[in-house]
CSV table of C-alpha atoms in Angstrom, one decimal:
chain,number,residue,atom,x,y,z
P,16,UNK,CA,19.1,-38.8,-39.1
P,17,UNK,CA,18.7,-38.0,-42.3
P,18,UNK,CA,20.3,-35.5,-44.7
P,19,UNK,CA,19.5,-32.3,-45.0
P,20,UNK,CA,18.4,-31.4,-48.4
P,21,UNK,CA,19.8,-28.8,-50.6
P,22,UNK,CA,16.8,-27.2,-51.6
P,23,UNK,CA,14.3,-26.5,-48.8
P,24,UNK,CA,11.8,-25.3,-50.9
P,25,UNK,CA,11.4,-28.8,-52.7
P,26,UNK,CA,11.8,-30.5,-49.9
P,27,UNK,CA,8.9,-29.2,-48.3
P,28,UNK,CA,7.0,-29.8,-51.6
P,29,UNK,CA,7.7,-33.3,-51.6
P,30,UNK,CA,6.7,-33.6,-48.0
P,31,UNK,CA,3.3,-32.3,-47.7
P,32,UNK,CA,2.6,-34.0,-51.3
P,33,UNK,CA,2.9,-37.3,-49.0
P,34,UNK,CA,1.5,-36.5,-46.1
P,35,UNK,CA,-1.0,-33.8,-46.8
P,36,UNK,CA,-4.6,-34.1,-47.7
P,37,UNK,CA,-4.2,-35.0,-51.0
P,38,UNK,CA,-7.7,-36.8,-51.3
P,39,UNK,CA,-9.7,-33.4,-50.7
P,40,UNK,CA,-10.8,-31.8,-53.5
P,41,UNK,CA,-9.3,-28.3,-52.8
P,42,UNK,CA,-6.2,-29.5,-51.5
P,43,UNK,CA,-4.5,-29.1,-55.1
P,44,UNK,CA,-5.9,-25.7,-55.2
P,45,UNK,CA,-4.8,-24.4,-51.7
P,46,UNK,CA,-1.4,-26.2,-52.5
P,47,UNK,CA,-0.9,-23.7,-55.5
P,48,UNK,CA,-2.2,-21.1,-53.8
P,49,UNK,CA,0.6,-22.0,-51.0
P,50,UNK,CA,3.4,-22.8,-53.5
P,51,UNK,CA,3.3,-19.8,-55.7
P,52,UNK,CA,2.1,-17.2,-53.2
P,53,UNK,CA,4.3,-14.0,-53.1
P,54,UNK,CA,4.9,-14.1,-49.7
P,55,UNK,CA,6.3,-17.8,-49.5
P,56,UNK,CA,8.3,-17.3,-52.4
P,57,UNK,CA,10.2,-14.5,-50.5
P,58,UNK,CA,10.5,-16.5,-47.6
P,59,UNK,CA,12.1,-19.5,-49.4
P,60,UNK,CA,14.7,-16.8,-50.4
P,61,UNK,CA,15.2,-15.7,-47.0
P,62,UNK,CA,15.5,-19.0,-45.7
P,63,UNK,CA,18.0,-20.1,-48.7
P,64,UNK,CA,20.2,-17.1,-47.6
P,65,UNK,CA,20.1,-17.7,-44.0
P,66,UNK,CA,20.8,-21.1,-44.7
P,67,UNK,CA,23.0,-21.6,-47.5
P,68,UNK,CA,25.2,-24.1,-45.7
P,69,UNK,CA,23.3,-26.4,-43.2
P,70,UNK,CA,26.2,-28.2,-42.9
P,71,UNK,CA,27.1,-26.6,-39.1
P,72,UNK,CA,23.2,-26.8,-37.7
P,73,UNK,CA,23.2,-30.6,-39.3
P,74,UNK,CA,26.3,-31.9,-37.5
P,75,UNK,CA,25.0,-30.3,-34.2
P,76,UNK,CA,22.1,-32.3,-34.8
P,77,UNK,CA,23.3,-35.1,-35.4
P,78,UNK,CA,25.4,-34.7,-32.8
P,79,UNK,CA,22.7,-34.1,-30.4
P,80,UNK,CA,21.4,-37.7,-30.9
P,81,UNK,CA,24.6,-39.3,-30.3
P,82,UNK,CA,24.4,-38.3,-26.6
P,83,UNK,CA,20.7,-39.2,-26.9
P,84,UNK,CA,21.5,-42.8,-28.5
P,85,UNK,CA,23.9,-43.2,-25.8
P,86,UNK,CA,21.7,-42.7,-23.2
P,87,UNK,CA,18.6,-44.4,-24.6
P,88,UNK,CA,20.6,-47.2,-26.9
P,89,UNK,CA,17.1,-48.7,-27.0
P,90,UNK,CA,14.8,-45.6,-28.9
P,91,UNK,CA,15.2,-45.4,-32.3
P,92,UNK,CA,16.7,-42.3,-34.0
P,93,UNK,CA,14.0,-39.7,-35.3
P,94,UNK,CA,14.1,-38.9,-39.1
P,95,UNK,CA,14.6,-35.1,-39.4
P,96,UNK,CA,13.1,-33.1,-42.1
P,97,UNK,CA,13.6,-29.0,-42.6
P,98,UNK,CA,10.4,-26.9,-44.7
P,99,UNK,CA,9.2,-23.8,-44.9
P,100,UNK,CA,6.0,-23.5,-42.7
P,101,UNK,CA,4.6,-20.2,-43.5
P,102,UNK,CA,5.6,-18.9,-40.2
P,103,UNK,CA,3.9,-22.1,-38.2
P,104,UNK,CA,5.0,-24.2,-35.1
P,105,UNK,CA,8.8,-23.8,-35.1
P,106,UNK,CA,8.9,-27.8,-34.5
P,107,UNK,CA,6.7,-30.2,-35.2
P,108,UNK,CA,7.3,-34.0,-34.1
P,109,UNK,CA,6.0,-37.5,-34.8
P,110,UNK,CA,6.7,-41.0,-34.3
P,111,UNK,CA,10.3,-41.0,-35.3
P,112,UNK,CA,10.1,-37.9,-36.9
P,113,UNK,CA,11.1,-34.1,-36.1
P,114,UNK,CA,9.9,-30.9,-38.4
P,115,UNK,CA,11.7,-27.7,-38.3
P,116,UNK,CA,10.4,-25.0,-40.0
P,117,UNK,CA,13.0,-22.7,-41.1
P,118,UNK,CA,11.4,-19.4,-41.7
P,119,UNK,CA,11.0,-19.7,-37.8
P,120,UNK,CA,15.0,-19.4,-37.2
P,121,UNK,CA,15.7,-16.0,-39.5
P,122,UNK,CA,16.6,-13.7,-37.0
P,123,UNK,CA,14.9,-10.8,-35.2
P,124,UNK,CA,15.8,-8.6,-37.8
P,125,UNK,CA,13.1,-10.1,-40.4
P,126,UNK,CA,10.6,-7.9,-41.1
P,127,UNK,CA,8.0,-10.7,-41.6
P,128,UNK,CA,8.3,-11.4,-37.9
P,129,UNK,CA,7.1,-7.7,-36.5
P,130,UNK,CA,3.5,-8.4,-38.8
P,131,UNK,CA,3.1,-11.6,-37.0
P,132,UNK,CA,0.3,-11.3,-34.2
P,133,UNK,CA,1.4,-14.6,-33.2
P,134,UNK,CA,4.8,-13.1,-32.6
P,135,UNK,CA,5.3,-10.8,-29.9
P,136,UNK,CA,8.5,-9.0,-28.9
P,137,UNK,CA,9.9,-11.8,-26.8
P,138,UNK,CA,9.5,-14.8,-28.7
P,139,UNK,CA,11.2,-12.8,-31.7
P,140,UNK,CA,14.0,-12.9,-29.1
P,141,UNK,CA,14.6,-16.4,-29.9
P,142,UNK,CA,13.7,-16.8,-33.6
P,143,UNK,CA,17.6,-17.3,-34.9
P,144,UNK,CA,19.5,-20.2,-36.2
P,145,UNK,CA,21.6,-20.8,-33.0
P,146,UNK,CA,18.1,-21.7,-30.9
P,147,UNK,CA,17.2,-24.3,-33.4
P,148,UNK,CA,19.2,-27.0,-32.0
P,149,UNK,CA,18.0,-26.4,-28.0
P,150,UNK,CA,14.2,-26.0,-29.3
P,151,UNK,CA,14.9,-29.5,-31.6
P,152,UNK,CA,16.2,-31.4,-28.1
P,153,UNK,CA,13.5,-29.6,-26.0
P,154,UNK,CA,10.8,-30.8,-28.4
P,155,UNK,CA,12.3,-34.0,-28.7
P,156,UNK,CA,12.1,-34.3,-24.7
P,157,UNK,CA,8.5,-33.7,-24.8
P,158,UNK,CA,7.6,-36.3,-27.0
P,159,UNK,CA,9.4,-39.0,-25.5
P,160,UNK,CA,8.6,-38.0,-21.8
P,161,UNK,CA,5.4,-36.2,-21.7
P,162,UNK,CA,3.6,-39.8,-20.5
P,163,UNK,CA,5.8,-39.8,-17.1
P,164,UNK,CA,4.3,-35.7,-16.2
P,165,UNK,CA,1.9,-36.9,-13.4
P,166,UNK,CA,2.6,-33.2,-11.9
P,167,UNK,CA,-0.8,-31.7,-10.5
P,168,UNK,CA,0.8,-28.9,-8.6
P,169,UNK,CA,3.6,-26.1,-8.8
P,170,UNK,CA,6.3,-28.1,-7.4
P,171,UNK,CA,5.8,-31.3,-9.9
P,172,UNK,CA,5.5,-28.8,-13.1
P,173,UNK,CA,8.6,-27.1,-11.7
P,174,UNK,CA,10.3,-30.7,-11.8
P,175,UNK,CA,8.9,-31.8,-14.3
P,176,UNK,CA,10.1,-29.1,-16.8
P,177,UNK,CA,13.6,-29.2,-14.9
P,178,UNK,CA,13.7,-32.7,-16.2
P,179,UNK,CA,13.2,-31.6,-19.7
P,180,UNK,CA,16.0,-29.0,-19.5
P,181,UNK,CA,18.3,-31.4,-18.1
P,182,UNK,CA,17.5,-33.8,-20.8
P,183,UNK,CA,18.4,-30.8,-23.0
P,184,UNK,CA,21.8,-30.4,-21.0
P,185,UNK,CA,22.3,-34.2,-21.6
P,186,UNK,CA,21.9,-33.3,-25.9
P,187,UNK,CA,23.6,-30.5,-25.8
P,188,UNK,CA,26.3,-30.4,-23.0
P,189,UNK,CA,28.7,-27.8,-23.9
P,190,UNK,CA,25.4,-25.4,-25.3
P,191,UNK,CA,25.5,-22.6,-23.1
P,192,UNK,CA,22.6,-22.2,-20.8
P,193,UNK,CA,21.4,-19.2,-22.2
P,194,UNK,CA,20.7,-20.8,-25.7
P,195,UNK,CA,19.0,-23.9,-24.1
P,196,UNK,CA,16.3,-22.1,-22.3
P,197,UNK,CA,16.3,-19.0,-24.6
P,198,UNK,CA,17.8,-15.9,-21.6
P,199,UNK,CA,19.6,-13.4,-22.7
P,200,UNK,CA,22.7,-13.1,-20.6
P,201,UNK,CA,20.9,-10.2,-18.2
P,202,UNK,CA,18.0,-12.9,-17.8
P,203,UNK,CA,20.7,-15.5,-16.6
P,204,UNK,CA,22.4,-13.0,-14.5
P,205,UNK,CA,19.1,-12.2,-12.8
P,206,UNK,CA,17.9,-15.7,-12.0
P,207,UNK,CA,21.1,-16.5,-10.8
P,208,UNK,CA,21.7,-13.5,-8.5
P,209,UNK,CA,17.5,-13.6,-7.2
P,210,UNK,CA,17.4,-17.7,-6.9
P,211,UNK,CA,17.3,-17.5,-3.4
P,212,UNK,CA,14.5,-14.9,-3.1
P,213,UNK,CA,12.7,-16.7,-6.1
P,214,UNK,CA,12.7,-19.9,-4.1
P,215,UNK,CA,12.1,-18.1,-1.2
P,216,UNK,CA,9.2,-16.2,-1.9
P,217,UNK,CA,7.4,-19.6,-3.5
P,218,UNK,CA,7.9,-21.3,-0.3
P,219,UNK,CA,6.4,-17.9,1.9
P,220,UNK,CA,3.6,-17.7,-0.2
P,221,UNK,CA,2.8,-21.5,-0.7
P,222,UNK,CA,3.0,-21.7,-4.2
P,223,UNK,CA,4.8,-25.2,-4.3
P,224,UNK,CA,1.7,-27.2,-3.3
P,225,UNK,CA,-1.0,-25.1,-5.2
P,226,UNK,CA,-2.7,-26.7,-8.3
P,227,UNK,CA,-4.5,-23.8,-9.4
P,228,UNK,CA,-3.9,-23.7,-12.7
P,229,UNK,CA,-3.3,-19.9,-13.4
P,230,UNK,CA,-0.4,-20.0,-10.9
P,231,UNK,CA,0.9,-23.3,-12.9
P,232,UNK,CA,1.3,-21.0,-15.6
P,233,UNK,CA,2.3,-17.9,-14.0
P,234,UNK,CA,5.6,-19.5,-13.6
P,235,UNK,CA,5.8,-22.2,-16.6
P,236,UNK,CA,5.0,-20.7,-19.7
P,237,UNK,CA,6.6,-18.0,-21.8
P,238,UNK,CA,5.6,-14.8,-21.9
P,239,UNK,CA,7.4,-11.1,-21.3
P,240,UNK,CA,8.1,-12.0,-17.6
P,241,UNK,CA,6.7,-13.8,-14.9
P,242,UNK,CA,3.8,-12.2,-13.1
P,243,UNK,CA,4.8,-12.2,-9.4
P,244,UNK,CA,8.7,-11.6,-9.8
P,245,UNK,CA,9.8,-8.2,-10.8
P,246,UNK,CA,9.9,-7.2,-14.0
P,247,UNK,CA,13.4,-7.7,-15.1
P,248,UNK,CA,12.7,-11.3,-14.5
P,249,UNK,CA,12.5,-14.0,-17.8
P,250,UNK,CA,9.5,-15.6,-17.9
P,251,UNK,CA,9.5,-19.6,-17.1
P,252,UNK,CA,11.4,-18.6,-14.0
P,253,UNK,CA,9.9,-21.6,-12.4
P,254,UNK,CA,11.5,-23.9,-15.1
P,255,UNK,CA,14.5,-22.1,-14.5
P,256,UNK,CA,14.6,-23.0,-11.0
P,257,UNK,CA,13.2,-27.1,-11.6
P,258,UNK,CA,16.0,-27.0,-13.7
P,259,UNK,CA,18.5,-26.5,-10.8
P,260,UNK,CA,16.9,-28.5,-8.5
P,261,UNK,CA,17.3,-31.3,-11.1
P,262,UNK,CA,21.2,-30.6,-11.9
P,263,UNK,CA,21.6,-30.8,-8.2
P,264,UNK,CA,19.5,-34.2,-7.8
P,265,UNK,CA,22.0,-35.5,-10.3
P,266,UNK,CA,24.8,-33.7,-8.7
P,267,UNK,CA,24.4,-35.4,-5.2
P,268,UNK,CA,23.4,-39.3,-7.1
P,269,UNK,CA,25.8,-39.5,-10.1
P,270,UNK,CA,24.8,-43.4,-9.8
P,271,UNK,CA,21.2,-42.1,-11.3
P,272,UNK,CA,21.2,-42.8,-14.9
P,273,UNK,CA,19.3,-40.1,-17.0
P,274,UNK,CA,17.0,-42.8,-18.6
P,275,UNK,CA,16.0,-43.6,-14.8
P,276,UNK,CA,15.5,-39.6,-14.1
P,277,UNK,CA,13.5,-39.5,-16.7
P,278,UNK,CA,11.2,-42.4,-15.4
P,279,UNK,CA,11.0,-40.9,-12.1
P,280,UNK,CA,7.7,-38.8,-11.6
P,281,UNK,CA,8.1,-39.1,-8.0
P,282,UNK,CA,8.9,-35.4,-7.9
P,283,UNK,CA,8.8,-34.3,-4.1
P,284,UNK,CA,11.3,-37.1,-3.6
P,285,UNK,CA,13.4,-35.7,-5.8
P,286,UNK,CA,13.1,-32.3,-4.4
P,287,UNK,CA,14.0,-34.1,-1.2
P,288,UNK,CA,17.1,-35.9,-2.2
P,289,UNK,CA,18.3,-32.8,-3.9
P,290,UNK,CA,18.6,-31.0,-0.6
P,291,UNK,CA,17.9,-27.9,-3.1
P,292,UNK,CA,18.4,-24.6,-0.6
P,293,UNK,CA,19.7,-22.2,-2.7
P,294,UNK,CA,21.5,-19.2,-0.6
């Protein structure tokens, strides 16, 4: 991993001088335009406050990969690089590299984030400093494991995204479990006090073997809530529960490695071998 650098602002500068478009004949113009727009500037202040000593995110970082060099001894360790975005995909990744965009981890308190359409109310939620570590392993999970999802229905997206948050637990084992999948604590008191009527309701109404692909993301992507649970539930509330059914896979085979979970796309064997019934 790679240091971070003391001055975002030129960081970012030298970055998108390499990789940007730099052989179109407005990309020096637009450049400018970015560099020395009002905005931006005040951002680059904002994210120079906010993080004035890296040092704490950067060794949780590096930390992260450890675990994940330890598991995978074979993958090479991303490069990680920090920028300002301009209020843009909060991580970017690459071959063997990672992009955070700072201005993304500010706080729900800036007021640039209440003008943002692309913003709403709940992601805010999550746009602080202490997410940017569990969105950095999620991300990172997705890009190395995104080939083995073969899901086509609810029960293998479940799984599959369960994976992905156990990877996270593997990263980040003593991160609590509200900062890995971005709950408040009422959100983590509610799944786990309703898992049984959760699981039980997906199994009444047959949800596990549909492949509709509105009721896929009824229960997989963010949002306020999830549309079919009442409305003090988090949204992703079917990640939440692949999530358990994973721990519990690895619970009852500790002689799985995660590498091999990770391979495994055979995902109503692993709801199987999990003997997942929660009560």
């Amino acid at each position: 991993l790679s240091n971070a650098h003391p001055d975002f602002f030129n960081l970012f500068t030298h970055r998108i001088i390499r990789i940007g478009g730099i052989g179109d004949d407005e990309f020096a113009d637009l450049f400018m335009q970015f560099v020395t727009d009002t905005m931006i500037l005040n951002v680059k202040n904002l994210v120079e406050n906010e993080f004035s000593d890296f040092q704490n995110t950067e060794k949780q970082i590096n930390k992260a990969f450890k675990y994940f060099q330890y598991h995978f001894p074979e993958k090479e360790l991303p490069t990680v690089y920090v920028y300002i975005s301009g209020f843009n995909q909060s991580v970017v990744t690459a071959e063997n590299i990672i992009g955070i965009s700072l201005d993304k981890y500010l706080g729900k308190d800036c007021s640039y984030y209440q003008q943002l359409s692309t913003a709403p109310q709940y992601k805010i939620q999550n746009m602080h400093k202490a997410k940017l570590v569990s969105d950095v392993a999620y991300a990172w999970g997705i890009t190395e494991f995104e080939e083995t999802n073969q899901a086509t229905n609810l029960m293998g997206n479940i799984i599959h995204h369960g994976k992905l948050m156990y990877f996270v637990d593997a990263m980040l084992p003593t991160t609590p479990d509200s900062l890995k999948i971005g709950y408040s604590t009422s959100q983590i008191g509610f799944c786990k006090n309703n898992e049984a009527k959760m699981w039980g309701y997906l199994v009444e109404k047959k949800m596990l073997f549909s492949t509709n692909r509105m009721d896929i993301i009824r229960y997989i992507n963010d949002g306020p809530t999830t549309s079919g649970f009442p409305a003090e539930s988090p949204a992703r509330a079917g990640v939440w529960i692949g999530w358990q059914i994973v721990r519990q896979y690895m619970q009852k085979h500790p002689e799985i490695t995660l590498a091999e979970l990770m391979k495994n796309s055979d995902y109503q064997q692993i709801l199987n071998d999990s003997e997942y019934f929660p009560e």
